Amino acid sequence: QHAKKNKKVYQVYDPQFDINALERLFLTNSLKQAIEENELVLFYQPKLCLKTMTISHVEALVRWQHPEKGLIPPDSFISIAEKTGQMDALTRWVTKAAVAQYVSWLEQGIDINIAINISAQNILDKDYPNFVIALKEQHQLRDNAITLEVTEDAVVADPEKATEILCFLYAHGFKISIDDYGTGYSSLAQLKQLQVQELKIDRSFVQHLATNENDQIIVRSTLELAHNLGLSVVAEGIEDDTALQWLKAQGCELAQGYFISKPLPAETLDLWMKNTPYHINKIEV
Ligand code: C2E
Ligand code: MG
Ligand code: MG
Ligand code: MG
């Protein structure tokens, strides 16, 4: 209580605080508008299946194309959306746009699954799960077409509720993935109970795999534990071929990172897919 009070008093005298407060207020008001006026845009980052060297999924990552400020990264406004009750609207927008893109790729004969990031708020409240289930049924999407990436904080905040909702989503054909695994406070035993199918090892353990022996030990034992529990593993943040080859040799299922591709707008990804040496699954249209 006291610490909080002191912090507040200190911040009033910090000119940086005023700027941030104004900035936040400004962003808060215009984020609502941005959602309504379609200023949000999705970039897509491929996930590579290491066994078949096929691009099996793409992850949708939101950006805000601000008329004056330019392209704003998600880390600058996701927390604002969370604190100002706009997470439901934001995630619905992202989900609709990502599903529309998935359907458009299918219509062009490109068979690629989609991953969507959802926040703790989205699973602790049944509105979003019902929305995404209805959308899947409306478009008659096959099971596992959509992966939902959630971070451990959702699970830690309310394990019972999280278990209930994630099981509900799993039963409706969604693949559940734990994002940034290793940075939170959940145990693998806890995650197994949740009907989680996939772990994404946080990039802080992956980026320096080529040279850091501790990271190699952490990743190797995470792979072993995950596999023994029947979970598949994605390594995020792969920045060089050494890390990619090492992960492949260790039996890691999926890989993602700048070495494979940065997140790209859909049109740019279309071009990338035409030129990549990796396989793309094609279907008759
Ligand atoms: P994330 O879901 O863990 O996504 C991975 C982030 O790491 C992305 O940043 C991606 O661009 C970046 N990244 C990927 N590969 C590499 C690499 O090889 N090296 C490095 N240094 N970075 C890499 P981005 O797009 O800025 O997104 C940041 C975070 O914002 C995401 O982390 C996710 O938690 C959140 N986010 C993004 N889009 C959404 C969304 O639609 N909804 C929600 N709730 N959160 C989102
Ligand atoms: Mg993610
Ligand atoms: Mg991540
Ligand atoms: Mg993250």
CSV table of C-alpha atoms and ligand atoms in Angstrom, one decimal:
chain,number,residue,atom,x,y,z
A,1,GLN,CA,0.0,0.0,0.0
A,2,HIS,CA,2.7,2.5,1.1
A,3,ALA,CA,5.0,1.5,-1.8
A,4,LYS,CA,2.2,2.1,-4.2
A,5,LYS,CA,1.4,5.6,-2.7
A,6,ASN,CA,5.1,6.6,-2.9
A,7,LYS,CA,5.4,5.4,-6.5
A,8,LYS,CA,2.4,7.6,-7.5
A,9,VAL,CA,3.8,10.7,-5.8
A,10,TYR,CA,7.2,10.1,-7.5
A,11,GLN,CA,5.6,9.7,-10.9
A,12,VAL,CA,3.7,13.0,-10.7
A,13,TYR,CA,7.1,14.8,-10.6
A,14,ASP,CA,8.5,12.8,-13.4
A,15,PRO,CA,7.9,14.6,-16.7
A,16,GLN,CA,8.2,11.3,-18.5
A,17,PHE,CA,5.1,10.1,-16.6
A,18,ASP,CA,3.0,13.0,-18.0
A,19,ILE,CA,4.0,12.2,-21.5
A,20,ASN,CA,3.3,8.5,-21.0
A,21,ALA,CA,-0.1,9.3,-19.5
A,22,LEU,CA,-1.0,11.5,-22.4
A,23,GLU,CA,0.3,9.0,-24.8
A,24,ARG,CA,-1.7,6.2,-23.2
A,25,LEU,CA,-4.9,8.3,-23.1
A,26,PHE,CA,-4.4,9.2,-26.8
A,27,LEU,CA,-3.8,5.6,-27.7
A,28,THR,CA,-6.7,4.4,-25.6
A,29,ASN,CA,-9.2,6.6,-27.4
A,30,SER,CA,-7.8,6.0,-30.9
A,31,LEU,CA,-7.4,2.2,-30.4
A,32,LYS,CA,-11.1,1.9,-30.2
A,33,GLN,CA,-11.4,3.9,-33.4
A,34,ALA,CA,-8.6,1.9,-35.0
A,35,ILE,CA,-10.6,-1.3,-34.5
A,36,GLU,CA,-13.7,0.3,-35.9
A,37,GLU,CA,-12.0,1.9,-38.8
A,38,ASN,CA,-9.8,-1.0,-39.8
A,39,GLU,CA,-6.5,0.5,-39.0
A,40,LEU,CA,-5.3,-2.8,-37.6
A,41,VAL,CA,-3.4,-5.1,-40.0
A,42,LEU,CA,-2.1,-8.7,-39.7
A,43,PHE,CA,1.4,-9.9,-40.5
A,44,TYR,CA,2.0,-13.6,-40.8
A,45,GLN,CA,5.0,-15.5,-39.7
A,46,PRO,CA,5.6,-19.1,-41.0
A,47,LYS,CA,6.1,-22.1,-38.8
A,48,LEU,CA,8.3,-24.8,-40.4
A,49,CYS,CA,7.6,-28.5,-39.8
A,50,LEU,CA,11.2,-29.8,-39.3
A,51,LYS,CA,10.4,-33.4,-40.2
A,52,THR,CA,9.0,-32.6,-43.7
A,53,MET,CA,10.5,-29.1,-44.2
A,54,THR,CA,6.9,-27.9,-44.9
A,55,ILE,CA,5.4,-24.6,-44.0
A,56,SER,CA,2.6,-26.1,-42.0
A,57,HIS,CA,1.3,-23.0,-40.2
A,58,VAL,CA,1.4,-19.3,-40.1
A,59,GLU,CA,1.0,-17.2,-37.0
A,60,ALA,CA,-1.1,-14.0,-37.3
A,61,LEU,CA,0.6,-11.0,-35.5
A,62,VAL,CA,-1.3,-7.8,-35.3
A,63,ARG,CA,0.1,-4.3,-36.0
A,64,TRP,CA,-1.5,-0.9,-35.9
A,65,GLN,CA,-1.1,1.1,-39.1
A,66,HIS,CA,-1.5,4.5,-37.4
A,67,PRO,CA,-2.2,7.5,-39.8
A,68,GLU,CA,0.4,9.7,-38.1
A,69,LYS,CA,2.6,7.4,-36.0
A,70,GLY,CA,3.1,4.7,-38.7
A,71,LEU,CA,3.3,1.0,-37.9
A,72,ILE,CA,2.9,0.4,-34.2
A,73,PRO,CA,4.1,-2.9,-32.8
A,74,PRO,CA,1.7,-5.0,-30.7
A,75,ASP,CA,3.7,-4.8,-27.5
A,76,SER,CA,2.8,-1.0,-27.4
A,77,PHE,CA,-0.9,-1.5,-27.5
A,78,ILE,CA,-1.9,-5.0,-26.4
A,79,SER,CA,-1.5,-4.1,-22.7
A,80,ILE,CA,-3.5,-0.9,-23.3
A,81,ALA,CA,-6.3,-3.0,-24.9
A,82,GLU,CA,-6.2,-5.3,-21.9
A,83,LYS,CA,-6.4,-2.5,-19.3
A,84,THR,CA,-9.1,-0.6,-21.1
A,85,GLY,CA,-11.5,-3.5,-21.8
A,86,GLN,CA,-10.8,-3.7,-25.5
A,87,MET,CA,-9.3,-7.1,-25.7
A,88,ASP,CA,-12.5,-8.8,-26.7
A,89,ALA,CA,-13.0,-6.5,-29.6
A,90,LEU,CA,-9.3,-6.6,-30.7
A,91,THR,CA,-9.2,-10.5,-30.6
A,92,ARG,CA,-12.4,-10.8,-32.5
A,93,TRP,CA,-11.1,-8.5,-35.2
A,94,VAL,CA,-7.8,-10.5,-35.4
A,95,THR,CA,-9.7,-13.8,-35.5
A,96,LYS,CA,-12.1,-12.7,-38.2
A,97,ALA,CA,-9.3,-11.3,-40.4
A,98,ALA,CA,-7.0,-14.4,-39.9
A,99,VAL,CA,-9.9,-16.8,-40.7
A,100,ALA,CA,-10.7,-14.8,-43.8
A,101,GLN,CA,-7.1,-15.0,-44.9
A,102,TYR,CA,-7.0,-18.7,-44.2
A,103,VAL,CA,-10.1,-19.3,-46.3
A,104,SER,CA,-8.6,-17.1,-49.1
A,105,TRP,CA,-5.4,-19.2,-49.2
A,106,LEU,CA,-7.5,-22.4,-49.3
A,107,GLU,CA,-9.4,-21.0,-52.3
A,108,GLN,CA,-6.1,-20.3,-54.0
A,109,GLY,CA,-5.1,-24.0,-53.3
A,110,ILE,CA,-2.7,-23.2,-50.5
A,111,ASP,CA,-3.2,-25.4,-47.5
A,112,ILE,CA,-1.7,-23.7,-44.4
A,113,ASN,CA,-3.0,-23.8,-40.8
A,114,ILE,CA,-3.4,-20.6,-38.9
A,115,ALA,CA,-2.3,-19.6,-35.4
A,116,ILE,CA,-3.9,-16.8,-33.4
A,117,ASN,CA,-2.6,-15.2,-30.2
A,118,ILE,CA,-5.3,-14.8,-27.5
A,119,SER,CA,-4.9,-13.1,-24.2
A,120,ALA,CA,-5.8,-14.4,-20.7
A,121,GLN,CA,-8.9,-12.3,-20.7
A,122,ASN,CA,-10.2,-14.1,-23.8
A,123,ILE,CA,-10.2,-17.4,-22.1
A,124,LEU,CA,-11.4,-16.4,-18.7
A,125,ASP,CA,-14.6,-15.1,-20.3
A,126,LYS,CA,-16.8,-17.4,-22.4
A,127,ASP,CA,-17.7,-14.8,-25.0
A,128,TYR,CA,-14.7,-15.2,-27.1
A,129,PRO,CA,-14.6,-19.1,-27.0
A,130,ASN,CA,-18.3,-19.1,-28.2
A,131,PHE,CA,-17.4,-16.5,-30.9
A,132,VAL,CA,-14.5,-18.5,-32.3
A,133,ILE,CA,-16.4,-21.8,-32.2
A,134,ALA,CA,-19.3,-20.2,-34.1
A,135,LEU,CA,-16.8,-18.8,-36.7
A,136,LYS,CA,-15.3,-22.2,-37.2
A,137,GLU,CA,-18.7,-23.7,-37.8
A,138,GLN,CA,-19.8,-20.9,-40.1
A,139,HIS,CA,-16.8,-21.5,-42.4
A,140,GLN,CA,-16.9,-25.3,-41.8
A,141,LEU,CA,-13.2,-25.3,-40.9
A,142,ARG,CA,-11.6,-28.7,-40.2
A,143,ASP,CA,-10.3,-29.6,-36.8
A,144,ASN,CA,-6.8,-28.2,-36.0
A,145,ALA,CA,-7.1,-25.6,-38.7
A,146,ILE,CA,-6.8,-23.0,-35.9
A,147,THR,CA,-4.2,-23.0,-33.2
A,148,LEU,CA,-4.9,-20.7,-30.3
A,149,GLU,CA,-1.7,-19.4,-28.6
A,150,VAL,CA,-2.1,-18.5,-25.0
A,151,THR,CA,0.5,-17.4,-22.5
A,152,GLU,CA,1.0,-19.0,-19.1
A,153,ASP,CA,-0.4,-16.0,-17.2
A,154,ALA,CA,-3.9,-17.1,-18.3
A,155,VAL,CA,-3.4,-20.4,-16.7
A,156,VAL,CA,-1.7,-19.1,-13.5
A,157,ALA,CA,-4.4,-16.4,-13.0
A,158,ASP,CA,-7.3,-19.0,-12.7
A,159,PRO,CA,-6.2,-22.6,-13.4
A,160,GLU,CA,-9.7,-24.1,-12.9
A,161,LYS,CA,-11.5,-21.7,-15.3
A,162,ALA,CA,-8.6,-21.9,-17.8
A,163,THR,CA,-8.8,-25.7,-17.7
A,164,GLU,CA,-12.5,-25.7,-18.3
A,165,ILE,CA,-12.4,-23.2,-21.2
A,166,LEU,CA,-9.3,-24.8,-22.9
A,167,CYS,CA,-10.9,-28.2,-22.7
A,168,PHE,CA,-14.1,-26.8,-24.2
A,169,LEU,CA,-12.1,-25.3,-27.1
A,170,TYR,CA,-10.1,-28.5,-27.5
A,171,ALA,CA,-13.3,-30.5,-27.7
A,172,HIS,CA,-14.4,-28.2,-30.5
A,173,GLY,CA,-11.4,-28.9,-32.6
A,174,PHE,CA,-9.0,-26.1,-31.7
A,175,LYS,CA,-5.3,-26.8,-31.1
A,176,ILE,CA,-4.1,-25.1,-27.9
A,177,SER,CA,-0.5,-23.9,-27.7
A,178,ILE,CA,1.4,-22.4,-24.7
A,179,ASP,CA,3.3,-19.4,-26.0
A,180,ASP,CA,6.6,-18.1,-24.5
A,181,TYR,CA,7.0,-21.3,-22.5
A,182,GLY,CA,9.6,-21.1,-19.9
A,183,THR,CA,9.1,-17.5,-18.9
A,184,GLY,CA,6.0,-18.0,-16.7
A,185,TYR,CA,5.2,-19.9,-13.6
A,186,SER,CA,3.2,-22.9,-14.7
A,187,SER,CA,4.5,-26.4,-14.4
A,188,LEU,CA,4.4,-29.0,-17.2
A,189,ALA,CA,2.2,-31.2,-15.0
A,190,GLN,CA,-0.3,-28.3,-14.8
A,191,LEU,CA,-0.2,-27.7,-18.5
A,192,LYS,CA,-0.8,-31.4,-19.3
A,193,GLN,CA,-4.1,-31.2,-17.3
A,194,LEU,CA,-5.2,-28.4,-19.5
A,195,GLN,CA,-5.5,-30.4,-22.7
A,196,VAL,CA,-2.7,-28.4,-24.2
A,197,GLN,CA,-1.2,-29.9,-27.4
A,198,GLU,CA,1.8,-27.7,-28.1
A,199,LEU,CA,4.5,-25.8,-26.3
A,200,LYS,CA,6.3,-22.8,-27.8
A,201,ILE,CA,9.7,-22.5,-26.2
A,202,ASP,CA,10.4,-18.8,-25.6
A,203,ARG,CA,12.9,-17.3,-27.9
A,204,SER,CA,15.1,-16.3,-25.1
A,205,PHE,CA,16.2,-19.9,-24.9
A,206,VAL,CA,16.4,-20.4,-28.6
A,207,GLN,CA,18.2,-17.3,-30.0
A,208,HIS,CA,21.6,-18.3,-28.7
A,209,LEU,CA,21.3,-22.0,-29.0
A,210,ALA,CA,24.2,-22.3,-31.4
A,211,THR,CA,26.7,-21.1,-28.7
A,212,ASN,CA,25.0,-21.3,-25.3
A,213,GLU,CA,25.3,-24.6,-23.7
A,214,ASN,CA,22.9,-23.8,-20.9
A,215,ASP,CA,20.2,-23.0,-23.4
A,216,GLN,CA,20.9,-26.3,-25.1
A,217,ILE,CA,20.4,-28.2,-21.8
A,218,ILE,CA,17.2,-26.3,-21.1
A,219,VAL,CA,15.7,-26.9,-24.6
A,220,ARG,CA,16.8,-30.5,-24.7
A,221,SER,CA,15.1,-31.3,-21.3
A,222,THR,CA,12.0,-29.3,-22.3
A,223,LEU,CA,11.7,-31.4,-25.5
A,224,GLU,CA,12.1,-34.6,-23.5
A,225,LEU,CA,9.5,-33.7,-20.9
A,226,ALA,CA,7.1,-32.4,-23.5
A,227,HIS,CA,7.4,-35.4,-25.7
A,228,ASN,CA,7.0,-37.8,-22.7
A,229,LEU,CA,3.7,-36.0,-22.0
A,230,GLY,CA,2.6,-36.3,-25.6
A,231,LEU,CA,3.0,-32.6,-26.5
A,232,SER,CA,4.6,-31.3,-29.6
A,233,VAL,CA,7.1,-28.4,-29.5
A,234,VAL,CA,7.7,-25.2,-31.4
A,235,ALA,CA,10.9,-23.3,-31.0
A,236,GLU,CA,10.4,-19.6,-31.7
A,237,GLY,CA,13.1,-17.1,-32.4
A,238,ILE,CA,15.4,-19.1,-34.7
A,239,GLU,CA,18.0,-16.7,-36.1
A,240,ASP,CA,20.5,-19.1,-37.7
A,241,ASP,CA,20.9,-22.4,-39.5
A,242,THR,CA,22.9,-23.9,-36.7
A,243,ALA,CA,20.0,-23.6,-34.3
A,244,LEU,CA,17.6,-24.9,-36.9
A,245,GLN,CA,19.7,-28.0,-37.6
A,246,TRP,CA,20.3,-28.6,-33.9
A,247,LEU,CA,16.6,-28.5,-33.2
A,248,LYS,CA,15.8,-30.8,-36.1
A,249,ALA,CA,18.3,-33.3,-34.8
A,250,GLN,CA,16.8,-33.1,-31.3
A,251,GLY,CA,13.3,-34.0,-32.7
A,252,CYS,CA,11.7,-30.6,-32.2
A,253,GLU,CA,8.5,-30.6,-34.4
A,254,LEU,CA,8.2,-27.0,-35.5
A,255,ALA,CA,10.5,-24.0,-35.9
A,256,GLN,CA,9.8,-20.3,-36.3
A,257,GLY,CA,12.1,-17.3,-36.5
A,258,TYR,CA,13.7,-14.6,-38.6
A,259,PHE,CA,16.0,-17.2,-40.2
A,260,ILE,CA,13.0,-18.9,-41.8
A,261,SER,CA,11.0,-15.7,-42.3
A,262,LYS,CA,10.1,-12.5,-40.5
A,263,PRO,CA,6.4,-11.8,-40.1
A,264,LEU,CA,5.1,-10.5,-43.4
A,265,PRO,CA,1.9,-8.9,-44.8
A,266,ALA,CA,-0.2,-11.5,-46.7
A,267,GLU,CA,0.7,-10.2,-50.2
A,268,THR,CA,4.4,-10.3,-49.3
A,269,LEU,CA,4.0,-13.8,-47.8
A,270,ASP,CA,2.3,-14.9,-51.1
A,271,LEU,CA,5.5,-13.9,-53.0
A,272,TRP,CA,7.7,-15.5,-50.3
A,273,MET,CA,5.8,-18.8,-50.7
A,274,LYS,CA,6.4,-18.8,-54.4
A,275,ASN,CA,10.1,-18.6,-53.9
A,276,THR,CA,10.8,-20.5,-50.7
A,277,PRO,CA,12.8,-23.7,-50.9
A,278,TYR,CA,10.5,-25.1,-48.2
A,279,HIS,CA,7.5,-27.2,-49.2
A,280,ILE,CA,4.0,-25.6,-49.3
A,281,ASN,CA,1.0,-28.0,-49.2
A,282,LYS,CA,-1.2,-27.5,-52.3
A,283,ILE,CA,-4.7,-28.7,-52.9
A,284,GLU,CA,-6.9,-28.9,-56.0
A,285,VAL,CA,-9.3,-26.0,-56.3
B,1,C2E,P1,4.6,-13.9,-29.7
B,1,C2E,O1,3.3,-14.4,-29.9
B,1,C2E,O2,5.5,-14.6,-28.8
B,1,C2E,O3,5.2,-13.6,-31.1
B,1,C2E,C1,6.6,-13.7,-31.3
B,1,C2E,C2,7.2,-12.3,-31.5
B,1,C2E,O4,8.6,-12.5,-31.7
B,1,C2E,C3,6.7,-11.5,-32.6
B,1,C2E,O5,6.8,-10.1,-32.3
B,1,C2E,C4,7.8,-11.8,-33.7
B,1,C2E,O6,7.9,-10.8,-34.7
B,1,C2E,C5,9.0,-11.9,-32.9
B,1,C2E,N1,10.0,-12.8,-33.5
B,1,C2E,C6,9.7,-13.9,-34.3
B,1,C2E,N2,10.9,-14.5,-34.7
B,1,C2E,C7,11.9,-13.8,-34.2
B,1,C2E,C8,13.3,-13.9,-34.2
B,1,C2E,O7,13.9,-14.8,-34.9
B,1,C2E,N3,14.0,-13.0,-33.5
B,1,C2E,C9,13.4,-12.0,-32.8
B,1,C2E,N4,14.2,-11.2,-32.2
B,1,C2E,N5,12.1,-11.8,-32.7
B,1,C2E,C10,11.3,-12.7,-33.4
B,1,C2E,P2,5.6,-9.1,-32.5
B,1,C2E,O8,4.9,-9.4,-33.8
B,1,C2E,O9,6.1,-7.7,-32.2
B,1,C2E,O10,4.6,-9.6,-31.3
B,1,C2E,C11,4.9,-9.4,-30.0
B,1,C2E,C12,3.9,-10.1,-29.1
B,1,C2E,O11,2.7,-9.3,-29.2
B,1,C2E,C13,3.5,-11.5,-29.5
B,1,C2E,O12,4.5,-12.4,-29.0
B,1,C2E,C14,2.2,-11.6,-28.8
B,1,C2E,O13,2.4,-12.0,-27.5
B,1,C2E,C15,1.6,-10.3,-29.0
B,1,C2E,N6,0.7,-10.2,-30.0
B,1,C2E,C16,0.9,-10.1,-31.4
B,1,C2E,N7,-0.3,-10.1,-32.1
B,1,C2E,C17,-1.3,-10.4,-31.1
B,1,C2E,C18,-2.7,-10.5,-31.2
B,1,C2E,O14,-3.3,-10.5,-32.3
B,1,C2E,N8,-3.3,-10.7,-30.0
B,1,C2E,C19,-2.7,-10.8,-28.8
B,1,C2E,N9,-3.4,-11.0,-27.7
B,1,C2E,N10,-1.4,-10.7,-28.7
B,1,C2E,C20,-0.7,-10.4,-29.9
B,2,MG,MG,2.5,-16.2,-30.4
B,3,MG,MG,6.0,-16.3,-28.2
B,4,MG,MG,5.4,-13.0,-26.7
